[in-house]
PDB file of C-alpha atoms in Angstrom:
ATOM      1  CA  MET A 217      -8.749 -45.434  -2.281  1.00 60.00           C
ATOM      2  CA  TRP A 218     -11.721 -43.092  -2.087  1.00 63.00           C
ATOM      3  CA  ARG A 219     -12.108 -43.556   1.668  1.00 74.00           C
ATOM      4  CA  ARG A 220      -8.541 -42.479   2.363  1.00 82.00           C
ATOM      5  CA  GLY A 221      -8.216 -38.824   3.396  1.00 89.00           C
ATOM      6  CA  ILE A 222     -11.819 -38.193   4.402  1.00 92.00           C
ATOM      7  CA  VAL A 223     -10.719 -35.787   7.161  1.00 94.00           C
ATOM      8  CA  LEU A 224      -8.619 -33.797   4.697  1.00 94.00           C
ATOM      9  CA  ALA A 225     -11.537 -33.663   2.291  1.00 94.00           C
ATOM     10  CA  ALA A 226     -13.775 -32.396   5.096  1.00 95.00           C
ATOM     11  CA  LEU A 227     -11.252 -29.633   5.839  1.00 96.00           C
ATOM     12  CA  CYS A 228     -11.324 -28.669   2.164  1.00 96.00           C
ATOM     13  CA  VAL A 229     -15.104 -28.418   2.258  1.00 95.00           C
ATOM     14  CA  LEU A 230     -14.915 -26.343   5.450  1.00 96.00           C
ATOM     15  CA  LEU A 231     -12.398 -23.969   3.869  1.00 96.00           C
ATOM     16  CA  THR A 232     -14.646 -23.676   0.828  1.00 96.00           C
ATOM     17  CA  GLY A 233     -17.545 -22.729   3.085  1.00 95.00           C
ATOM     18  CA  VAL A 234     -15.557 -20.010   4.848  1.00 94.00           C
ATOM     19  CA  LEU A 235     -14.396 -18.523   1.546  1.00 94.00           C
ATOM     20  CA  PHE A 236     -17.709 -18.756  -0.280  1.00 93.00           C
ATOM     21  CA  PHE A 237     -19.970 -17.752   2.595  1.00 92.00           C
ATOM     22  CA  HIS A 238     -17.654 -15.252   4.318  1.00 90.00           C
ATOM     23  CA  SER A 239     -20.320 -12.544   4.110  1.00 86.00           C
ATOM     24  CA  ASP A 240     -22.645 -14.782   6.146  1.00 88.00           C
ATOM     25  CA  ILE A 241     -20.252 -15.202   9.062  1.00 86.00           C
ATOM     26  CA  PRO A 242     -22.062 -13.250  11.797  1.00 82.00           C
ATOM     27  CA  ASN A 243     -20.658 -10.104  13.352  1.00 71.00           C
ATOM     28  CA  ARG A 244     -22.791 -10.470  16.456  1.00 72.00           C
ATOM     29  CA  ILE A 245     -20.051 -12.375  18.249  1.00 68.00           C
ATOM     30  CA  GLY A 246     -16.887 -10.277  18.456  1.00 66.00           C
ATOM     31  CA  ASN A 247     -17.264  -8.968  14.888  1.00 70.00           C
ATOM     32  CA  LEU A 248     -16.005 -12.352  13.711  1.00 77.00           C
ATOM     33  CA  GLY A 249     -17.216 -11.697  10.170  1.00 75.00           C
ATOM     34  CA  SER A 250     -15.218  -8.493   9.754  1.00 78.00           C
ATOM     35  CA  LEU A 251     -12.157 -10.104  11.346  1.00 76.00           C
ATOM     36  CA  SER A 252     -12.235 -13.026   8.923  1.00 83.00           C
ATOM     37  CA  GLU A 253     -12.771 -10.700   5.950  1.00 83.00           C
ATOM     38  CA  THR A 254      -9.795  -8.539   6.924  1.00 82.00           C
ATOM     39  CA  PHE A 255      -7.377 -11.427   6.462  1.00 85.00           C
ATOM     40  CA  LEU A 256      -9.437 -13.483   3.980  1.00 91.00           C
ATOM     41  CA  PRO A 257      -6.746 -13.580   1.235  1.00 93.00           C
ATOM     42  CA  TRP A 258      -4.357 -15.307   3.627  1.00 93.00           C
ATOM     43  CA  LEU A 259      -6.590 -18.379   3.697  1.00 94.00           C
ATOM     44  CA  GLY A 260      -4.989 -19.159   0.353  1.00 94.00           C
ATOM     45  CA  LEU A 261      -1.881 -20.260   2.264  1.00 94.00           C
ATOM     46  CA  VAL A 262      -3.865 -23.222   3.580  1.00 96.00           C
ATOM     47  CA  LEU A 263      -4.247 -24.603   0.047  1.00 96.00           C
ATOM     48  CA  PRO A 264      -0.631 -25.759  -0.498  1.00 96.00           C
ATOM     49  CA  VAL A 265      -0.591 -27.261   2.993  1.00 96.00           C
ATOM     50  CA  LEU A 266      -3.694 -29.304   2.228  1.00 96.00           C
ATOM     51  CA  PHE A 267      -2.221 -30.275  -1.133  1.00 96.00           C
ATOM     52  CA  VAL A 268       0.973 -31.615   0.433  1.00 96.00           C
ATOM     53  CA  CYS A 269      -1.037 -33.506   3.055  1.00 94.00           C
ATOM     54  CA  ALA A 270      -3.262 -35.027   0.369  1.00 93.00           C
ATOM     55  CA  VAL A 271      -0.239 -36.153  -1.668  1.00 93.00           C
ATOM     56  CA  LEU A 272       1.466 -37.649   1.382  1.00 92.00           C
ATOM     57  CA  ARG A 273      -1.788 -39.383   2.300  1.00 90.00           C
ATOM     58  CA  ARG A 274      -2.166 -40.489  -1.322  1.00 90.00           C
ATOM     59  CA  SER A 275      -5.793 -39.452  -1.160  1.00 92.00           C
ATOM     60  CA  THR A 276      -7.621 -38.936  -4.425  1.00 91.00           C
ATOM     61  CA  THR A 277     -10.668 -37.808  -2.473  1.00 93.00           C
ATOM     62  CA  ALA A 278      -8.764 -35.004  -0.747  1.00 94.00           C
ATOM     63  CA  LEU A 279      -7.162 -33.868  -4.014  1.00 94.00           C
ATOM     64  CA  VAL A 280     -10.526 -33.671  -5.739  1.00 94.00           C
ATOM     65  CA  ALA A 281     -12.052 -31.859  -2.743  1.00 95.00           C
ATOM     66  CA  LEU A 282      -9.145 -29.387  -2.787  1.00 96.00           C
ATOM     67  CA  LEU A 283     -10.320 -28.123  -6.165  1.00 96.00           C
ATOM     68  CA  LEU A 284     -13.335 -26.522  -4.464  1.00 96.00           C
ATOM     69  CA  PRO A 285     -11.531 -24.005  -2.180  1.00 96.00           C
ATOM     70  CA  ALA A 286      -8.872 -23.422  -4.838  1.00 96.00           C
ATOM     71  CA  LEU A 287     -11.475 -22.362  -7.406  1.00 96.00           C
ATOM     72  CA  VAL A 288     -13.332 -20.171  -4.914  1.00 96.00           C
ATOM     73  CA  TRP A 289     -10.113 -18.463  -3.765  1.00 95.00           C
ATOM     74  CA  LEU A 290      -9.068 -17.810  -7.365  1.00 95.00           C
ATOM     75  CA  ASN A 291     -12.506 -16.383  -8.101  1.00 94.00           C
ATOM     76  CA  LEU A 292     -12.187 -14.002  -5.133  1.00 92.00           C
ATOM     77  CA  PHE A 293      -8.541 -12.982  -5.396  1.00 93.00           C
ATOM     78  CA  GLY A 294      -7.078 -14.378  -8.591  1.00 90.00           C
ATOM     79  CA  GLY A 295      -7.632 -11.070 -10.360  1.00 86.00           C
ATOM     80  CA  LEU A 296      -5.358  -9.341  -7.855  1.00 86.00           C
ATOM     81  CA  LEU A 297      -2.430 -11.538  -8.854  1.00 87.00           C
ATOM     82  CA  THR A 298      -2.205 -10.067 -12.341  1.00 89.00           C
ATOM     83  CA  ASP A 299      -0.961  -6.666 -13.434  1.00 92.00           C
ATOM     84  CA  LYS A 300      -4.013  -4.637 -14.435  1.00 95.00           C
ATOM     85  CA  SER A 301      -2.230  -1.320 -14.874  1.00 95.00           C
ATOM     86  CA  SER A 302      -2.498   0.535 -18.161  1.00 96.00           C
ATOM     87  CA  PRO A 303      -0.742   3.582 -19.594  1.00 94.00           C
ATOM     88  CA  GLY A 304      -2.205   7.043 -19.393  1.00 92.00           C
ATOM     89  CA  GLY A 305      -3.772   9.032 -16.633  1.00 95.00           C
ATOM     90  CA  ASP A 306      -3.582  12.714 -15.872  1.00 95.00           C
ATOM     91  CA  LEU A 307      -3.643  12.874 -12.068  1.00 98.00           C
ATOM     92  CA  THR A 308      -1.350  11.075  -9.634  1.00 98.00           C
ATOM     93  CA  VAL A 309      -2.507  10.843  -6.029  1.00 98.00           C
ATOM     94  CA  LEU A 310      -0.765   9.494  -2.945  1.00 98.00           C
ATOM     95  CA  THR A 311      -1.835   8.735   0.593  1.00 98.00           C
ATOM     96  CA  HIS A 312       0.340   7.945   3.588  1.00 98.00           C
ATOM     97  CA  ASN A 313      -0.276   7.397   7.272  1.00 98.00           C
ATOM     98  CA  VAL A 314       2.948   8.985   8.468  1.00 98.00           C
ATOM     99  CA  ASN A 315       2.664   7.700  12.076  1.00 97.00           C
ATOM    100  CA  ALA A 316       2.437  10.224  14.900  1.00 96.00           C
ATOM    101  CA  GLU A 317       5.567   8.668  16.421  1.00 95.00           C
ATOM    102  CA  ASN A 318       7.593   8.795  13.199  1.00 97.00           C
ATOM    103  CA  PRO A 319      11.245   9.221  14.268  1.00 95.00           C
ATOM    104  CA  ASP A 320      12.216  11.162  11.127  1.00 96.00           C
ATOM    105  CA  PRO A 321       9.323  13.143   9.611  1.00 97.00           C
ATOM    106  CA  ASP A 322      11.713  15.205   7.471  1.00 97.00           C
ATOM    107  CA  ALA A 323      12.963  12.075   5.697  1.00 98.00           C
ATOM    108  CA  THR A 324       9.397  10.858   5.251  1.00 98.00           C
ATOM    109  CA  ALA A 325       8.413  14.191   3.709  1.00 98.00           C
ATOM    110  CA  LYS A 326      11.397  13.936   1.346  1.00 98.00           C
ATOM    111  CA  ASP A 327      10.265  10.467   0.265  1.00 98.00           C
ATOM    112  CA  VAL A 328       6.738  11.753  -0.342  1.00 98.00           C
ATOM    113  CA  VAL A 329       7.998  14.599  -2.540  1.00 98.00           C
ATOM    114  CA  ALA A 330      10.240  12.205  -4.474  1.00 98.00           C
ATOM    115  CA  ALA A 331       7.192  10.111  -5.406  1.00 98.00           C
ATOM    116  CA  GLY A 332       6.080  12.952  -7.680  1.00 97.00           C
ATOM    117  CA  ALA A 333       2.345  12.851  -6.984  1.00 98.00           C
ATOM    118  CA  ASP A 334       0.103  15.777  -7.878  1.00 98.00           C
ATOM    119  CA  VAL A 335      -2.043  15.432  -4.757  1.00 98.00           C
ATOM    120  CA  VAL A 336      -0.849  14.068  -1.413  1.00 98.00           C
ATOM    121  CA  ALA A 337      -2.880  13.118   1.651  1.00 98.00           C
ATOM    122  CA  LEU A 338      -1.214  12.545   5.014  1.00 98.00           C
ATOM    123  CA  GLU A 339      -2.853  10.977   8.040  1.00 98.00           C
ATOM    124  CA  GLU A 340      -1.904  10.765  11.719  1.00 97.00           C
ATOM    125  CA  LEU A 341      -0.252  14.152  11.717  1.00 98.00           C
ATOM    126  CA  ALA A 342       0.949  14.896  15.231  1.00 96.00           C
ATOM    127  CA  GLU A 343       0.410  18.514  16.266  1.00 94.00           C
ATOM    128  CA  SER A 344       4.140  18.952  16.831  1.00 94.00           C
ATOM    129  CA  GLN A 345       5.073  17.497  13.433  1.00 95.00           C
ATOM    130  CA  ALA A 346       2.465  19.083  11.133  1.00 96.00           C
ATOM    131  CA  PRO A 347       4.475  22.326  10.715  1.00 96.00           C
ATOM    132  CA  ARG A 348       7.535  20.314   9.693  1.00 97.00           C
ATOM    133  CA  TYR A 349       5.585  18.517   6.958  1.00 98.00           C
ATOM    134  CA  ALA A 350       4.127  21.846   5.795  1.00 97.00           C
ATOM    135  CA  ARG A 351       7.638  23.309   5.572  1.00 97.00           C
ATOM    136  CA  ASP A 352       9.190  20.304   3.832  1.00 98.00           C
ATOM    137  CA  LEU A 353       6.386  19.934   1.277  1.00 98.00           C
ATOM    138  CA  ALA A 354       5.884  23.644   0.566  1.00 98.00           C
ATOM    139  CA  ALA A 355       8.191  23.889  -2.447  1.00 97.00           C
ATOM    140  CA  ALA A 356       6.561  20.999  -4.293  1.00 98.00           C
ATOM    141  CA  TYR A 357       3.000  21.659  -3.141  1.00 98.00           C
ATOM    142  CA  PRO A 358       2.043  25.353  -2.904  1.00 98.00           C
ATOM    143  CA  TYR A 359      -1.528  24.594  -1.799  1.00 98.00           C
ATOM    144  CA  HIS A 360      -2.299  22.738   1.382  1.00 98.00           C
ATOM    145  CA  SER A 361      -4.638  22.475   4.336  1.00 98.00           C
ATOM    146  CA  VAL A 362      -4.426  20.578   7.612  1.00 98.00           C
ATOM    147  CA  GLN A 363      -7.634  19.725   9.429  1.00 98.00           C
ATOM    148  CA  GLY A 364      -7.103  18.068  12.781  1.00 97.00           C
ATOM    149  CA  THR A 365      -4.766  15.098  12.227  1.00 97.00           C
ATOM    150  CA  VAL A 366      -5.182  14.843   8.436  1.00 98.00           C
ATOM    151  CA  GLY A 367      -3.831  17.069   5.692  1.00 98.00           C
ATOM    152  CA  LEU A 368      -3.958  17.610   1.943  1.00 98.00           C
ATOM    153  CA  TRP A 369      -1.156  18.958  -0.262  1.00 98.00           C
ATOM    154  CA  SER A 370      -1.674  19.822  -3.919  1.00 98.00           C
ATOM    155  CA  ARG A 371       0.138  21.205  -6.952  1.00 98.00           C
ATOM    156  CA  PHE A 372      -3.215  22.664  -8.020  1.00 98.00           C
ATOM    157  CA  PRO A 373      -5.406  25.212  -6.227  1.00 98.00           C
ATOM    158  CA  ILE A 374      -7.795  23.891  -3.604  1.00 98.00           C
ATOM    159  CA  SER A 375     -11.062  25.366  -2.366  1.00 98.00           C
ATOM    160  CA  GLY A 376     -14.068  24.436  -0.300  1.00 98.00           C
ATOM    161  CA  VAL A 377     -11.891  23.005   2.440  1.00 98.00           C
ATOM    162  CA  ALA A 378     -13.884  21.704   5.397  1.00 98.00           C
ATOM    163  CA  PRO A 379     -13.612  19.036   8.081  1.00 98.00           C
ATOM    164  CA  VAL A 380     -15.873  16.015   7.678  1.00 98.00           C
ATOM    165  CA  ASP A 381     -17.708  14.883  10.793  1.00 97.00           C
ATOM    166  CA  ILE A 382     -17.157  11.147  11.169  1.00 96.00           C
ATOM    167  CA  ARG A 383     -18.645  11.068  14.679  1.00 93.00           C
ATOM    168  CA  MET A 384     -15.416  10.835  16.637  1.00 92.00           C
ATOM    169  CA  GLY A 385     -15.486  14.094  18.578  1.00 89.00           C
ATOM    170  CA  TRP A 386     -12.334  15.432  16.910  1.00 92.00           C
ATOM    171  CA  THR A 387     -11.289  15.945  13.296  1.00 97.00           C
ATOM    172  CA  ARG A 388      -9.823  12.973  11.409  1.00 97.00           C
ATOM    173  CA  ALA A 389     -11.407  13.578   8.002  1.00 98.00           C
ATOM    174  CA  MET A 390     -11.614  16.471   5.569  1.00 98.00           C
ATOM    175  CA  ARG A 391     -12.900  17.413   2.130  1.00 98.00           C
ATOM    176  CA  ALA A 392     -11.532  19.820  -0.485  1.00 98.00           C
ATOM    177  CA  ALA A 393     -12.087  20.587  -4.156  1.00 98.00           C
ATOM    178  CA  VAL A 394      -8.896  20.392  -6.217  1.00 98.00           C
ATOM    179  CA  SER A 395      -8.929  22.476  -9.411  1.00 98.00           C
ATOM    180  CA  THR A 396      -7.032  20.265 -11.863  1.00 97.00           C
ATOM    181  CA  PRO A 397      -6.484  21.229 -15.523  1.00 95.00           C
ATOM    182  CA  ASP A 398      -9.325  18.829 -16.353  1.00 93.00           C
ATOM    183  CA  GLY A 399     -11.799  20.258 -13.862  1.00 95.00           C
ATOM    184  CA  LYS A 400     -12.573  20.114 -10.174  1.00 97.00           C
ATOM    185  CA  VAL A 401     -12.183  16.921  -8.207  1.00 98.00           C
ATOM    186  CA  ALA A 402     -13.570  16.392  -4.723  1.00 98.00           C
ATOM    187  CA  VAL A 403     -10.836  14.881  -2.561  1.00 98.00           C
ATOM    188  CA  TYR A 404     -11.652  13.321   0.803  1.00 98.00           C
ATOM    189  CA  VAL A 405      -8.928  12.479   3.299  1.00 98.00           C
ATOM    190  CA  ALA A 406      -9.877  10.180   6.161  1.00 98.00           C
ATOM    191  CA  HIS A 407      -8.309   8.277   9.014  1.00 97.00           C
ATOM    192  CA  LEU A 408     -10.928   5.991  10.491  1.00 95.00           C
ATOM    193  CA  PRO A 409     -10.607   4.767  14.095  1.00 91.00           C
ATOM    194  CA  SER A 410      -8.288   1.893  14.833  1.00 84.00           C
ATOM    195  CA  VAL A 411      -9.541  -1.617  15.485  1.00 77.00           C
ATOM    196  CA  ARG A 412      -8.269  -4.099  18.028  1.00 66.00           C
ATOM    197  CA  VAL A 413      -8.416  -7.856  18.470  1.00 61.00           C
ATOM    198  CA  LYS A 414      -9.113  -8.621  22.126  1.00 53.00           C
ATOM    199  CA  PHE A 415      -9.431 -12.028  23.738  1.00 48.00           C
ATOM    200  CA  ASP A 416     -12.516 -11.053  25.724  1.00 49.00           C
ATOM    201  CA  ALA A 417     -14.200  -8.830  23.145  1.00 44.00           C
ATOM    202  CA  GLY A 418     -13.122 -10.137  19.754  1.00 45.00           C
ATOM    203  CA  PHE A 419     -12.665  -7.676  16.889  1.00 51.00           C
ATOM    204  CA  THR A 420     -13.557  -4.316  18.453  1.00 59.00           C
ATOM    205  CA  ALA A 421     -14.514  -2.130  15.521  1.00 69.00           C
ATOM    206  CA  GLY A 422     -17.710  -0.364  16.563  1.00 75.00           C
ATOM    207  CA  GLN A 423     -16.311   3.168  16.441  1.00 87.00           C
ATOM    208  CA  ARG A 424     -14.600   2.449  13.111  1.00 87.00           C
ATOM    209  CA  ASP A 425     -17.867   1.148  11.670  1.00 89.00           C
ATOM    210  CA  ARG A 426     -19.847   4.215  12.760  1.00 93.00           C
ATOM    211  CA  ALA A 427     -17.184   6.514  11.318  1.00 95.00           C
ATOM    212  CA  ALA A 428     -17.294   4.609   8.011  1.00 96.00           C
ATOM    213  CA  ASP A 429     -21.052   5.096   7.824  1.00 96.00           C
ATOM    214  CA  ALA A 430     -20.667   8.838   8.385  1.00 97.00           C
ATOM    215  CA  LEU A 431     -17.937   9.052   5.747  1.00 98.00           C
ATOM    216  CA  GLY A 432     -20.097   7.156   3.289  1.00 98.00           C
ATOM    217  CA  GLU A 433     -22.975   9.560   3.861  1.00 98.00           C
ATOM    218  CA  ALA A 434     -20.725  12.568   3.218  1.00 98.00           C
ATOM    219  CA  ILE A 435     -19.385  11.083  -0.024  1.00 98.00           C
ATOM    220  CA  ALA A 436     -22.877  10.158  -1.203  1.00 98.00           C
ATOM    221  CA  ALA A 437     -23.930  13.804  -0.774  1.00 98.00           C
ATOM    222  CA  GLU A 438     -20.905  15.159  -2.694  1.00 98.00           C
ATOM    223  CA  PRO A 439     -22.072  17.448  -5.541  1.00 97.00           C
ATOM    224  CA  LEU A 440     -18.948  17.125  -7.731  1.00 98.00           C
ATOM    225  CA  HIS A 441     -18.898  14.319 -10.297  1.00 97.00           C
ATOM    226  CA  SER A 442     -15.319  13.138  -9.737  1.00 98.00           C
ATOM    227  CA  VAL A 443     -14.491  12.033  -6.202  1.00 98.00           C
ATOM    228  CA  VAL A 444     -11.278  10.603  -4.740  1.00 98.00           C
ATOM    229  CA  LEU A 445     -10.970   9.133  -1.259  1.00 98.00           C
ATOM    230  CA  LEU A 446      -7.481   8.925   0.235  1.00 98.00           C
ATOM    231  CA  GLY A 447      -6.752   7.554   3.649  1.00 98.00           C
ATOM    232  CA  ASP A 448      -6.199   4.932   6.267  1.00 97.00           C
ATOM    233  CA  LEU A 449      -9.574   3.231   6.628  1.00 96.00           C
ATOM    234  CA  ASN A 450      -8.338   0.601   9.095  1.00 93.00           C
ATOM    235  CA  GLY A 451     -10.156  -1.975   7.015  1.00 91.00           C
ATOM    236  CA  THR A 452      -9.896  -3.852   3.739  1.00 92.00           C
ATOM    237  CA  MET A 453     -12.168  -3.820   0.715  1.00 93.00           C
ATOM    238  CA  ASN A 454     -13.564  -7.186   1.823  1.00 90.00           C
ATOM    239  CA  ASP A 455     -14.725  -5.879   5.200  1.00 89.00           C
ATOM    240  CA  ARG A 456     -18.524  -5.568   5.065  1.00 89.00           C
ATOM    241  CA  ALA A 457     -18.447  -2.869   7.745  1.00 88.00           C
ATOM    242  CA  LEU A 458     -17.023  -0.449   5.166  1.00 94.00           C
ATOM    243  CA  ALA A 459     -19.828  -1.137   2.689  1.00 94.00           C
ATOM    244  CA  SER A 460     -21.249   2.380   3.030  1.00 96.00           C
ATOM    245  CA  VAL A 461     -18.031   3.574   1.360  1.00 97.00           C
ATOM    246  CA  THR A 462     -16.943   0.616  -0.762  1.00 96.00           C
ATOM    247  CA  SER A 463     -20.377   0.122  -2.329  1.00 96.00           C
ATOM    248  CA  GLN A 464     -20.205   3.498  -4.064  1.00 97.00           C
ATOM    249  CA  MET A 465     -16.501   3.701  -4.962  1.00 98.00           C
ATOM    250  CA  ARG A 466     -13.848   1.633  -6.750  1.00 97.00           C
ATOM    251  CA  SER A 467     -10.530   0.575  -5.290  1.00 97.00           C
ATOM    252  CA  THR A 468      -7.683   1.672  -7.552  1.00 98.00           C
ATOM    253  CA  GLN A 469      -5.697  -1.370  -6.445  1.00 97.00           C
ATOM    254  CA  GLY A 470      -8.512  -3.725  -7.349  1.00 95.00           C
ATOM    255  CA  ALA A 471      -9.143  -2.027 -10.683  1.00 96.00           C
ATOM    256  CA  ALA A 472      -5.627  -1.205 -11.853  1.00 97.00           C
ATOM    257  CA  GLY A 473      -3.083  -2.569  -9.383  1.00 96.00           C
ATOM    258  CA  ASN A 474      -0.472  -5.290  -9.553  1.00 91.00           C
ATOM    259  CA  GLY A 475      -0.693  -7.801  -6.719  1.00 91.00           C
ATOM    260  CA  MET A 476      -2.428  -7.554  -3.365  1.00 93.00           C
ATOM    261  CA  GLY A 477      -0.982  -4.139  -2.527  1.00 95.00           C
ATOM    262  CA  PHE A 478      -0.725  -4.813   1.210  1.00 96.00           C
ATOM    263  CA  SER A 479       0.284  -1.666   3.098  1.00 97.00           C
ATOM    264  CA  TRP A 480       0.378  -2.570   6.801  1.00 95.00           C
ATOM    265  CA  PRO A 481       2.405  -3.265   8.856  1.00 95.00           C
ATOM    266  CA  ALA A 482       5.271  -1.805   6.837  1.00 96.00           C
ATOM    267  CA  GLY A 483       7.827  -4.346   8.047  1.00 94.00           C
ATOM    268  CA  MET A 484       5.757  -7.320   6.855  1.00 94.00           C
ATOM    269  CA  PRO A 485       2.575  -6.098   5.124  1.00 95.00           C
ATOM    270  CA  MET A 486      -0.424  -8.351   5.755  1.00 93.00           C
ATOM    271  CA  ALA A 487      -3.413  -6.198   4.811  1.00 93.00           C
ATOM    272  CA  ARG A 488      -4.261  -3.230   2.616  1.00 95.00           C
ATOM    273  CA  ILE A 489      -5.921  -0.840   5.032  1.00 95.00           C
ATOM    274  CA  ASP A 490      -4.576   2.284   3.298  1.00 98.00           C
ATOM    275  CA  GLN A 491      -6.957   2.916   0.444  1.00 98.00           C
ATOM    276  CA  ILE A 492      -7.334   5.007  -2.681  1.00 98.00           C
ATOM    277  CA  MET A 493     -10.892   4.866  -3.963  1.00 98.00           C
ATOM    278  CA  VAL A 494     -12.597   6.741  -6.758  1.00 98.00           C
ATOM    279  CA  LYS A 495     -15.863   7.414  -8.502  1.00 98.00           C
ATOM    280  CA  GLY A 496     -16.258   9.471 -11.641  1.00 97.00           C
ATOM    281  CA  ALA A 497     -12.616   8.759 -12.546  1.00 98.00           C
ATOM    282  CA  GLU A 498     -10.830   5.843 -14.204  1.00 97.00           C
ATOM    283  CA  PRO A 499      -7.915   4.154 -12.375  1.00 98.00           C
ATOM    284  CA  ARG A 500      -4.954   3.537 -14.671  1.00 98.00           C
ATOM    285  CA  SER A 501      -2.401   2.171 -12.217  1.00 98.00           C
ATOM    286  CA  SER A 502      -2.000   1.700  -8.468  1.00 98.00           C
ATOM    287  CA  TRP A 503       1.002   0.714  -6.371  1.00 97.00           C
ATOM    288  CA  THR A 504       2.686   0.769  -2.977  1.00 97.00           C
ATOM    289  CA  LEU A 505       5.865   2.758  -2.385  1.00 98.00           C
ATOM    290  CA  PRO A 506       9.017   1.850  -0.413  1.00 97.00           C
ATOM    291  CA  ARG A 507       8.943   1.999   3.360  1.00 97.00           C
ATOM    292  CA  THR A 508       9.460   5.324   5.137  1.00 98.00           C
ATOM    293  CA  GLY A 509       9.795   5.997   8.866  1.00 96.00           C
ATOM    294  CA  SER A 510       6.140   5.051   9.323  1.00 98.00           C
ATOM    295  CA  ASP A 511       4.549   1.723  10.195  1.00 97.00           C
ATOM    296  CA  HIS A 512       2.434   2.046   7.010  1.00 98.00           C
ATOM    297  CA  LEU A 513       3.567   1.979   3.404  1.00 98.00           C
ATOM    298  CA  PRO A 514       2.576   4.905   1.178  1.00 98.00           C
ATOM    299  CA  VAL A 515       0.187   3.987  -1.646  1.00 98.00           C
ATOM    300  CA  ALA A 516      -0.309   5.857  -4.911  1.00 98.00           C
ATOM    301  CA  ALA A 517      -2.470   5.729  -8.024  1.00 98.00           C
ATOM    302  CA  ARG A 518      -2.663   7.286 -11.461  1.00 98.00           C
ATOM    303  CA  LEU A 519      -6.138   8.389 -12.537  1.00 98.00           C
ATOM    304  CA  GLN A 520      -7.782   9.398 -15.787  1.00 98.00           C
ATOM    305  CA  LEU A 521     -10.255  12.192 -15.206  1.00 96.00           C
ATOM    306  CA  PRO A 522     -13.254  12.757 -17.471  1.00 92.00           C
ATOM    307  CA  GLN A 523     -12.747  15.515 -20.001  1.00 79.00           C
ATOM    308  CA  ASP A 524     -15.025  18.507 -19.587  1.00 62.00           C
TER     309      ASP A 524
END
């Protein structure tokens, strides 16, 4: 009885190793470590397959071995399956990669306004479409600034607006101070470079990784206590290459979300690469919004700011 299903048990042990030691998978070969970490939660789908195979094989060994990857997966991602939102919060923020090829930017802007956020960040603003977003959002958001292909809209006054150099050669990140009723908040908007999976080169993310390091340095030097990062980081919270940012900030989805919060691709979301991250503020709730004309879903969060 115990010898039956040895191969299945070995697969369970292998899956456990990938989950438990994912940070040790080397990036030297095609950034394999970052690639595996981007889709790490999806390894949970292997568990029911192995369970069915073990039952059909009537293997006690495989069933016992299956407990190992199941426990490790639950330790890594089980907390994301519960609703951690709580009431309260005094600032609602939203970020959305609107897609430079969006066929209906006016409808997307209408959806953004309807979400009712206090502060809105938009990424991938095409030069021809930015004025349309500015026009459509003007009534709800009297203060705004567009820097390169990213923009910030706010119900509250903004100051100290400046592009953030993320070593790309053109502007895809910015910083501004938003004067909320509870004090100033530094808001960063960023759209890190895209990544690609290529047969001959693996997970090509070098430019994204360098941009993340530069963004992390800028945030670390921020003088204001409360900081919010809104944007498309083209990476998940598990991706070690974003550690310069993720090590100093909290994900609102991880702290106060309900579910995985996948945001891309909009038609069948498989990863949360659109992030809201904070430090010096307490996440109260975090969620994704319905699909717009973009290939990304908008994401939003409700924050509790420290009282002055």
